Amino acid sequence: MLNRRQLLLASGAALALPAFGAAPKARVVIVGAGMAGVTLAKYLRLWDRGIEVTLVDRNASYTSNIMSSLVLTGQRTLQQLTYSYAALRQRGVKFVQGEVVAVDPAAPSITLASGQVLAADRVVLAAGIAFEPPPGYDDQRMPHAWQAGPQPTLLAQQLAAMPAGGTVALTIPPTPYRCPPGPYERACLLADWLRVNKPGSRLLVLDANPDVVTEKDNFLAAFNGIHAGVVEYHNNAGIQSVDPATMTLKTDLGPVTADVINLIPRQRCGRIVTDTGLATATGGRFAPVDVLSYASTVAPKVHVIGDSSATTQPKAGHIANQEAKVCADAIVRGVNGLAPDPAPVTNSACFSTITMTQASWLTAVFQYDAASRTMVSVANASGASSGWSTGHFQDMGTWFNALMADSLA
Ligand SMILES: Cc1cc2nc3c(=O)[nH]c(=O)nc-3n(C[C@H](O)[C@H](O)[C@H](O)COP(=O)(O)OP(=O)(O)OC[C@H]3O[C@@H](n4cnc5c(N)ncnc54)[C@H](O)[C@@H]3O)c2cc1C
């Protein structure tokens, strides 16, 4: 971030309002008004009001993925998780609703489905993820519920309609995927809900990974302890193909049939990032970036932040917020003739539901390592709670409200 002196030097009149009718110092167009995009828009306007910021999304409002597993148990509604862009507009962000169908990374500019072209000095892609489902997949029969909107509601309805004593399967894709603890916390939450609402039911957790990806101690203690009668955990259980007609999964461990299937597919960056030719890392799935500025290493006038970028940090909303701030800082510095901060630090906190009323937590701090040019986890500043509690569950609500306010208000 800019220190006090640099801020004063950089700003000159930058932090003051530009003269009425003055041309902007720079135009930044952001594709995607999710966790990363909204934070970037807000902080660009906060840190330099001379920059014109245009934020584009296909949706008129944002529905949070964070907390959306609680829609499955009826503890949150989608309306409660929906946020308007009104506060960003008040900050002077221009919001455009539309589907971005093309990006010219050299110009740079973007083209909307309407044909409108928006030219910029910098384009930032904050387009989240796309799914790579297995052959035969039907998201109505086997909802992923990994993108807030109609999917969590559909899965909640299927769970509610299932008879007691039924079988639910939840699949976990190979890493990297959005929200590493997310599928395990959902498994714990559903196990608790099934025990109360559908007695005698089983939950098969089919993990494509060789082991629990994160927070292993807490999740295995919960699976083998309080959820022992409900959860059956299987590792190395990748999904080869599916048959929605018979509700069968062809897995690496053999066929599995269930009454309700929550199939979370393998993930890659948002499609517009792939179409722009920027997804050259992680087997062509995510976009490599310079983590000092989040500039694409393929097209330097285009930045990629949030889940679409390939970094050593987890794909999480809190990290998307942090990446956006580092990117905003680098753009503001660039516009004002300064180099990016050479030593950025980011952090992430994450709470995991272990039951419908108790949670655990996980936290990580990352620091730039000049030798590897990556963000490296700071060992003595990262860790997880030992066990879970109702107090942590309450803290989860406080943390969530603070994150959403910091990003969108
Ligand atoms: C069940 C679940 C629980 C989670 N829990 C947590 C948690 O506890 N903590 C945490 O930190 N993270 C959590 N996450 C992860 C978090 O939601 C994501 O990491 C975060 O949303 C990533 O932000 P993003 O801006 O990259 O993508 P998104 O928030 O998905 O935003 C992308 C935006 O881009 C728009 N878009 C994409 N392409 C186009 C286009 N071509 N034209 C127009 N608009 C476009 C989309 O409409 C969307 O609004 C959870 C995720 C899930 C699914």
Coordinates of C-alpha atoms and ligand atoms in Angstrom, one line a residue:
M1 CA 0.0 0.0 0.0
L2 CA 1.1 3.6 -0.4
N3 CA 2.8 5.0 2.7
R4 CA 1.8 8.5 3.9
R5 CA 4.5 10.4 2.1
Q6 CA 4.1 8.6 -1.2
L7 CA 0.3 9.1 -0.9
L8 CA 0.8 12.8 -0.6
L9 CA 3.4 12.8 -3.4
A10 CA 1.4 10.6 -5.6
S11 CA -1.9 12.4 -5.1
G12 CA -0.9 16.0 -5.7
A13 CA -4.4 16.8 -6.4
A14 CA -5.2 13.2 -6.9
L15 CA -7.2 12.6 -3.8
A16 CA -9.1 15.8 -4.4
L17 CA -12.0 15.8 -6.7
P18 CA -11.0 16.4 -10.3
A19 CA -12.1 19.7 -11.8
F20 CA -15.6 19.6 -13.2
G21 CA -15.5 18.3 -16.7
A22 CA -11.8 17.4 -16.5
A23 CA -10.7 14.3 -18.5
P24 CA -10.0 11.3 -16.3
K25 CA -6.4 10.5 -15.5
A26 CA -7.1 6.9 -16.6
R27 CA -10.0 4.7 -17.4
V28 CA -10.3 1.3 -15.8
V29 CA -12.9 -1.2 -17.0
I30 CA -13.6 -4.1 -14.6
V31 CA -15.3 -7.3 -15.9
G32 CA -17.2 -9.0 -13.1
A33 CA -18.8 -7.4 -10.1
G34 CA -18.2 -10.2 -7.6
M35 CA -16.0 -10.2 -4.5
A36 CA -12.9 -9.2 -6.4
G37 CA -14.4 -6.7 -8.9
V38 CA -16.5 -4.7 -6.4
T39 CA -13.5 -4.3 -4.0
L40 CA -11.3 -3.1 -6.8
A41 CA -13.9 -0.6 -8.0
K42 CA -14.4 0.7 -4.5
Y43 CA -10.8 1.1 -3.6
L44 CA -9.8 2.7 -6.9
R45 CA -12.4 5.4 -6.3
L46 CA -11.3 5.7 -2.6
W47 CA -7.6 6.0 -3.4
D48 CA -7.7 8.2 -6.6
R49 CA -10.9 9.9 -7.6
G50 CA -9.3 11.0 -10.9
I51 CA -9.6 7.5 -12.2
E52 CA -12.8 6.7 -14.1
V53 CA -14.0 3.2 -13.0
T54 CA -16.6 1.2 -15.0
L55 CA -17.8 -2.1 -13.5
V56 CA -19.6 -4.6 -15.8
D57 CA -21.6 -7.6 -14.7
R58 CA -24.3 -9.8 -16.3
N59 CA -26.3 -9.5 -13.1
A60 CA -27.9 -6.4 -11.6
S61 CA -27.0 -7.4 -8.1
Y62 CA -24.5 -9.7 -6.4
T63 CA -25.5 -12.9 -4.6
S64 CA -22.9 -14.1 -2.2
N65 CA -21.5 -17.7 -2.4
I66 CA -20.1 -17.3 1.0
M67 CA -22.8 -18.5 3.5
S68 CA -24.8 -20.1 0.7
S69 CA -24.5 -23.6 2.1
L70 CA -26.7 -22.3 4.9
V71 CA -29.5 -22.0 2.3
L72 CA -29.5 -25.8 2.1
T73 CA -30.4 -26.1 5.8
G74 CA -32.9 -23.2 5.7
Q75 CA -30.7 -21.0 7.9
R76 CA -30.2 -18.2 5.3
T77 CA -32.2 -17.1 2.4
L78 CA -30.8 -16.0 -1.0
Q79 CA -32.4 -12.6 -0.4
Q80 CA -30.3 -12.2 2.7
L81 CA -27.2 -13.0 0.6
T82 CA -28.1 -10.5 -2.2
Y83 CA -26.3 -7.1 -2.3
S84 CA -27.0 -4.1 -4.4
Y85 CA -24.3 -2.0 -6.2
A86 CA -26.0 1.3 -5.0
A87 CA -23.2 2.2 -2.6
L88 CA -20.6 1.8 -5.3
R89 CA -22.6 4.0 -7.7
Q90 CA -22.5 6.7 -4.9
R91 CA -18.8 6.4 -4.9
G92 CA -18.8 7.4 -8.6
V93 CA -18.4 3.9 -10.0
K94 CA -20.2 3.5 -13.4
F95 CA -22.1 0.2 -13.3
V96 CA -23.0 -1.4 -16.7
Q97 CA -25.2 -4.5 -16.7
G98 CA -24.3 -6.8 -19.6
E99 CA -22.5 -9.9 -20.8
V100 CA -18.9 -9.3 -21.8
V101 CA -18.4 -11.4 -25.0
A102 CA -14.9 -10.3 -26.0
V103 CA -11.8 -8.6 -24.7
D104 CA -9.1 -7.0 -26.9
P105 CA -6.1 -7.3 -24.6
A106 CA -3.8 -5.1 -26.7
A107 CA -6.1 -2.0 -27.1
P108 CA -7.3 -2.8 -24.4
S109 CA -11.1 -2.8 -24.7
I110 CA -14.1 -5.0 -24.0
T111 CA -17.2 -5.8 -26.1
L112 CA -20.6 -6.4 -24.6
A113 CA -23.3 -8.7 -26.1
S114 CA -25.2 -5.5 -27.1
G115 CA -22.3 -4.6 -29.4
Q116 CA -21.1 -1.7 -27.1
V117 CA -17.4 -1.4 -26.9
L118 CA -15.7 0.1 -23.8
A119 CA -12.1 1.3 -24.3
A120 CA -9.8 1.6 -21.3
D121 CA -6.3 2.2 -20.2
R122 CA -6.5 -0.9 -18.0
V123 CA -9.0 -3.8 -18.2
V124 CA -9.3 -6.0 -15.1
L125 CA -10.9 -9.5 -15.4
A126 CA -12.6 -10.5 -12.2
A127 CA -14.8 -13.2 -13.8
G128 CA -14.8 -15.9 -11.1
I129 CA -14.9 -19.5 -12.2
A130 CA -16.4 -21.8 -14.9
F131 CA -17.3 -25.5 -14.4
E132 CA -15.8 -28.5 -16.2
P133 CA -18.5 -31.1 -15.6
P134 CA -18.0 -34.8 -16.2
P135 CA -19.7 -36.5 -19.3
G136 CA -23.4 -36.9 -18.9
Y137 CA -23.8 -34.1 -16.3
D138 CA -27.2 -32.4 -15.8
D139 CA -27.1 -29.6 -13.2
Q140 CA -30.9 -29.9 -12.6
R141 CA -30.6 -33.6 -11.5
M142 CA -27.3 -33.2 -9.7
P143 CA -27.0 -29.6 -8.7
H144 CA -23.5 -28.2 -7.8
A145 CA -24.9 -25.4 -5.7
W146 CA -21.4 -23.9 -6.0
Q147 CA -22.6 -20.6 -7.6
A148 CA -25.2 -18.8 -5.6
G149 CA -28.5 -18.3 -7.4
P150 CA -31.1 -20.9 -8.4
Q151 CA -28.7 -23.9 -7.7
P152 CA -28.7 -23.8 -3.8
T153 CA -32.5 -23.5 -3.8
L154 CA -32.8 -26.5 -6.1
L155 CA -30.5 -28.6 -4.0
A156 CA -32.4 -27.6 -0.8
Q157 CA -35.7 -28.7 -2.5
Q158 CA -34.2 -32.1 -3.4
L159 CA -32.9 -32.6 0.1
A160 CA -36.3 -31.6 1.6
A161 CA -38.1 -34.1 -0.7
M162 CA -35.8 -37.0 0.1
P163 CA -37.3 -39.7 2.4
A164 CA -35.7 -40.4 5.8
G165 CA -33.1 -43.2 5.5
G166 CA -32.0 -42.0 2.0
T167 CA -28.6 -41.6 0.6
V168 CA -26.9 -38.3 -0.3
A169 CA -23.7 -38.1 -2.3
L170 CA -21.4 -35.0 -2.2
T171 CA -18.5 -34.9 -4.6
I172 CA -15.3 -32.9 -4.1
P173 CA -13.4 -31.9 -7.3
P174 CA -9.6 -32.0 -7.7
T175 CA -7.7 -28.9 -6.5
P176 CA -7.6 -26.0 -7.3
Y177 CA -11.2 -25.2 -6.7
R178 CA -13.1 -22.2 -5.1
C179 CA -13.2 -22.3 -1.3
P180 CA -10.9 -25.2 -0.3
P181 CA -12.7 -26.0 3.1
G182 CA -16.2 -25.4 1.5
P183 CA -17.1 -28.9 0.4
Y184 CA -16.0 -30.4 3.8
E185 CA -17.9 -27.8 5.8
R186 CA -21.0 -28.4 3.6
A187 CA -20.6 -32.1 4.3
C188 CA -20.6 -31.5 8.1
L189 CA -23.5 -29.1 7.9
L190 CA -25.6 -31.5 5.8
A191 CA -24.7 -34.4 8.1
D192 CA -26.1 -32.5 11.1
W193 CA -29.2 -31.5 9.1
L194 CA -29.8 -35.1 8.0
R195 CA -29.5 -36.4 11.5
V196 CA -32.2 -34.1 12.7
N197 CA -34.5 -33.9 9.6
K198 CA -34.0 -37.3 7.8
P199 CA -33.1 -39.8 10.5
G200 CA -31.2 -42.9 9.3
S201 CA -29.8 -41.2 6.2
R202 CA -26.2 -41.5 4.9
L203 CA -23.9 -38.9 3.4
L204 CA -21.3 -40.3 1.0
V205 CA -18.4 -37.8 0.6
L206 CA -16.5 -38.7 -2.6
D207 CA -13.2 -36.7 -2.7
A208 CA -11.2 -36.7 -5.9
N209 CA -8.2 -35.7 -3.9
P210 CA -5.8 -38.1 -2.1
D211 CA -6.6 -36.5 1.3
V212 CA -8.6 -33.8 3.0
V213 CA -7.4 -30.7 1.3
T214 CA -7.4 -28.3 4.3
E215 CA -8.2 -28.2 8.0
K216 CA -7.8 -31.9 8.1
D217 CA -7.7 -32.3 11.9
N218 CA -11.1 -30.6 12.4
F219 CA -12.9 -32.2 9.5
L220 CA -11.7 -35.8 10.1
A221 CA -12.5 -35.4 13.9
A222 CA -16.0 -34.3 12.9
F223 CA -16.5 -37.1 10.2
N224 CA -15.2 -39.8 12.6
G225 CA -16.8 -38.3 15.7
I226 CA -20.1 -36.4 15.9
H227 CA -21.0 -37.3 12.3
A228 CA -19.8 -40.9 12.4
G229 CA -23.2 -42.5 11.9
V230 CA -24.0 -40.3 8.9
V231 CA -20.8 -39.5 7.0
E232 CA -18.8 -42.0 5.0
Y233 CA -15.7 -40.3 3.6
H234 CA -13.8 -41.8 0.6
N235 CA -10.6 -40.3 -0.9
N236 CA -9.2 -40.8 -4.4
A237 CA -12.8 -41.0 -5.6
G238 CA -12.7 -38.9 -8.8
I239 CA -15.8 -38.8 -11.0
Q240 CA -15.4 -40.3 -14.5
S241 CA -18.9 -39.8 -15.8
V242 CA -22.5 -39.7 -14.5
D243 CA -25.9 -41.1 -15.5
P244 CA -28.6 -38.7 -14.2
A245 CA -31.5 -41.1 -15.3
T246 CA -30.4 -43.7 -12.8
M247 CA -28.7 -41.2 -10.4
T248 CA -25.4 -43.1 -10.7
L249 CA -21.9 -41.8 -10.6
K250 CA -19.1 -43.7 -12.3
T251 CA -16.2 -43.1 -9.8
D252 CA -12.6 -44.2 -9.6
L253 CA -13.8 -46.6 -6.8
G254 CA -16.7 -48.0 -8.8
P255 CA -20.3 -47.1 -9.4
V256 CA -22.2 -45.1 -6.7
T257 CA -26.0 -44.5 -6.6
A258 CA -27.8 -42.0 -4.4
D259 CA -31.2 -40.3 -3.9
V260 CA -29.7 -36.8 -4.0
I261 CA -26.4 -35.9 -5.6
N262 CA -24.5 -32.7 -4.9
L263 CA -21.9 -32.8 -7.7
I264 CA -19.3 -30.1 -7.4
P265 CA -17.5 -30.2 -10.8
R266 CA -13.9 -29.5 -11.6
Q267 CA -13.2 -25.7 -12.0
R268 CA -11.4 -23.3 -14.2
C269 CA -11.3 -19.6 -14.7
G270 CA -14.2 -17.6 -16.0
R271 CA -14.8 -18.2 -19.6
I272 CA -14.0 -14.7 -20.8
V273 CA -10.5 -15.2 -19.4
T274 CA -10.0 -18.4 -21.3
D275 CA -11.4 -16.9 -24.5
T276 CA -9.0 -14.0 -24.2
G277 CA -6.1 -16.5 -24.2
L278 CA -4.9 -15.7 -20.7
A279 CA -5.5 -19.1 -19.1
T280 CA -2.0 -20.6 -19.6
A281 CA -1.3 -21.9 -16.1
T282 CA -2.5 -24.9 -14.1
G283 CA -3.0 -27.1 -17.2
G284 CA -4.7 -24.2 -19.1
R285 CA -7.3 -23.7 -16.4
F286 CA -6.3 -20.4 -14.7
A287 CA -4.5 -17.1 -15.6
P288 CA -0.9 -16.5 -14.5
V289 CA -0.3 -13.1 -13.1
D290 CA 2.5 -10.9 -11.6
V291 CA 1.3 -10.8 -7.9
L292 CA 2.8 -7.3 -7.4
S293 CA 0.0 -5.9 -9.6
Y294 CA -2.1 -8.8 -10.9
A295 CA -1.2 -7.9 -14.4
S296 CA -1.5 -10.9 -16.7
T297 CA 1.9 -12.3 -17.7
V298 CA 0.4 -12.9 -21.2
A299 CA -1.2 -9.4 -21.7
P300 CA 0.3 -6.7 -19.4
K301 CA -2.6 -4.1 -19.9
V302 CA -5.0 -6.7 -18.6
H303 CA -5.1 -7.7 -14.9
V304 CA -6.7 -10.8 -13.5
I305 CA -7.9 -11.0 -9.9
G306 CA -10.0 -13.3 -7.7
D307 CA -10.7 -17.0 -8.5
S308 CA -9.7 -16.7 -12.1
S309 CA -6.0 -16.0 -11.3
A310 CA -3.4 -18.6 -10.8
T311 CA -1.5 -17.8 -7.5
T312 CA -0.3 -19.7 -4.5
Q313 CA -3.2 -18.2 -2.5
P314 CA -6.6 -20.0 -2.0
K315 CA -9.5 -19.3 -4.2
A316 CA -11.6 -17.5 -1.6
G317 CA -13.7 -14.4 -1.3
H318 CA -11.5 -12.9 1.4
I319 CA -8.4 -13.4 -0.8
A320 CA -10.3 -12.0 -3.8
N321 CA -10.8 -8.8 -1.6
Q322 CA -7.1 -8.7 -0.8
E323 CA -5.9 -9.3 -4.4
A324 CA -8.3 -6.5 -5.5
K325 CA -6.7 -4.1 -3.0
V326 CA -3.1 -5.0 -4.1
C327 CA -4.2 -4.5 -7.8
A328 CA -6.0 -1.2 -7.0
D329 CA -2.8 0.1 -5.2
A330 CA -0.6 -0.9 -8.2
I331 CA -3.0 0.8 -10.7
V332 CA -3.1 4.0 -8.6
R333 CA 0.6 4.0 -8.3
G334 CA 1.1 3.3 -12.0
V335 CA -1.3 6.2 -12.9
N336 CA 0.7 8.5 -10.7
G337 CA 4.1 7.4 -12.0
L338 CA 5.1 5.0 -9.2
A339 CA 6.2 1.4 -9.2
P340 CA 4.0 -1.2 -7.4
D341 CA 4.5 -1.9 -3.7
P342 CA 7.5 -4.4 -3.8
A343 CA 6.4 -6.3 -0.7
P344 CA 2.6 -6.8 -0.6
V345 CA 1.0 -8.9 2.2
T346 CA -2.4 -10.5 2.0
N347 CA -4.5 -12.4 4.5
S348 CA -7.5 -14.7 4.6
A349 CA -9.8 -15.8 7.4
C350 CA -12.3 -18.6 6.9
F351 CA -15.0 -20.1 9.2
S352 CA -16.3 -23.6 8.6
T353 CA -19.6 -24.9 9.8
I354 CA -19.1 -28.2 11.7
T355 CA -22.8 -28.4 12.8
M356 CA -25.8 -26.1 12.3
T357 CA -24.7 -24.0 15.3
Q358 CA -21.0 -24.5 15.6
A359 CA -18.0 -23.5 13.5
S360 CA -14.2 -23.8 13.3
W361 CA -11.8 -21.3 11.7
L362 CA -8.7 -21.2 9.6
T363 CA -6.5 -18.2 8.9
A364 CA -3.5 -17.5 6.6
V365 CA -1.2 -14.6 5.9
F366 CA 0.8 -14.4 2.7
Q367 CA 3.9 -12.3 2.0
Y368 CA 5.6 -11.6 -1.3
D369 CA 8.8 -13.6 -1.9
A370 CA 11.0 -11.9 -4.4
A371 CA 13.0 -15.0 -5.2
S372 CA 10.1 -17.1 -6.3
R373 CA 7.9 -14.1 -7.2
T374 CA 5.0 -15.8 -5.4
M375 CA 3.0 -15.1 -2.3
V376 CA 4.3 -17.4 0.5
S377 CA 2.3 -18.4 3.5
V378 CA 3.8 -17.0 6.7
A379 CA 4.1 -20.0 9.0
N380 CA 3.7 -18.4 12.4
A381 CA 0.8 -16.2 11.3
S382 CA -1.3 -19.0 9.8
G383 CA -3.3 -21.7 11.5
A384 CA -6.7 -23.3 12.4
S385 CA -8.8 -23.5 15.6
S386 CA -8.4 -26.6 17.6
G387 CA -12.0 -27.8 17.5
W388 CA -15.2 -25.8 17.0
S389 CA -17.7 -23.9 19.1
T390 CA -20.9 -21.8 19.0
G391 CA -18.8 -18.7 19.7
H392 CA -16.9 -19.3 16.5
F393 CA -20.2 -19.7 14.7
Q394 CA -21.2 -16.2 15.9
D395 CA -17.8 -14.8 14.9
M396 CA -18.5 -16.2 11.4
G397 CA -21.5 -13.9 11.1
T398 CA -19.5 -10.9 12.3
W399 CA -16.6 -11.7 9.9
F400 CA -18.9 -12.1 7.0
N401 CA -20.7 -8.8 7.5
A402 CA -17.4 -7.0 7.9
L403 CA -16.0 -8.6 4.6
M404 CA -19.2 -7.7 2.7
A405 CA -19.2 -4.1 4.0
D406 CA -15.5 -3.7 3.2
S407 CA -16.1 -5.0 -0.4
L408 CA -19.4 -3.4 -1.3
A409 CA -20.5 -0.6 1.0
Ligands
LIG1 C1 -20.6 -22.6 -1.0 C2 -19.4 -21.7 -1.0 C3 -19.0 -21.2 0.2 C4 -17.9 -20.3 0.3 N1 -17.4 -19.8 1.5 C5 -16.4 -18.9 1.5 C6 -15.9 -18.4 2.8 O1 -16.4 -18.8 3.8 N2 -14.9 -17.6 2.8 C7 -14.3 -17.1 1.6 O2 -13.4 -16.3 1.6 N3 -14.7 -17.6 0.4 C8 -15.8 -18.5 0.3 N4 -16.2 -18.9 -0.9 C9 -15.5 -18.6 -2.1 C10 -15.9 -17.2 -2.7 O3 -17.3 -17.2 -3.0 C11 -15.2 -17.0 -4.0 O4 -13.8 -17.2 -3.8 C12 -15.3 -15.5 -4.5 O5 -16.7 -15.3 -4.8 C13 -14.4 -15.2 -5.7 O6 -14.6 -13.9 -6.1 P1 -14.5 -13.5 -7.6 O7 -14.8 -12.1 -7.7 O8 -13.3 -14.1 -8.2 O9 -15.7 -14.4 -8.3 P2 -17.3 -14.2 -8.1 O10 -17.6 -13.7 -6.8 O11 -18.0 -15.4 -8.6 O12 -17.7 -13.0 -9.2 C14 -17.5 -13.1 -10.5 C15 -18.5 -12.2 -11.2 O13 -18.2 -12.1 -12.6 C16 -19.4 -12.0 -13.4 N5 -19.0 -12.4 -14.8 C17 -18.2 -13.5 -15.1 N6 -18.1 -13.5 -16.5 C18 -18.8 -12.4 -16.9 C19 -19.0 -11.9 -18.3 N7 -18.5 -12.5 -19.3 N8 -19.8 -10.8 -18.4 C20 -20.3 -10.2 -17.3 N9 -20.2 -10.7 -16.1 C21 -19.4 -11.7 -15.9 C22 -20.3 -12.9 -12.6 O14 -21.7 -12.7 -12.9 C23 -19.9 -12.7 -11.2 O15 -20.7 -11.7 -10.6 C24 -17.3 -19.8 -1.0 C25 -17.8 -20.3 -2.2 C26 -18.8 -21.2 -2.2 C27 -19.4 -21.7 -3.5

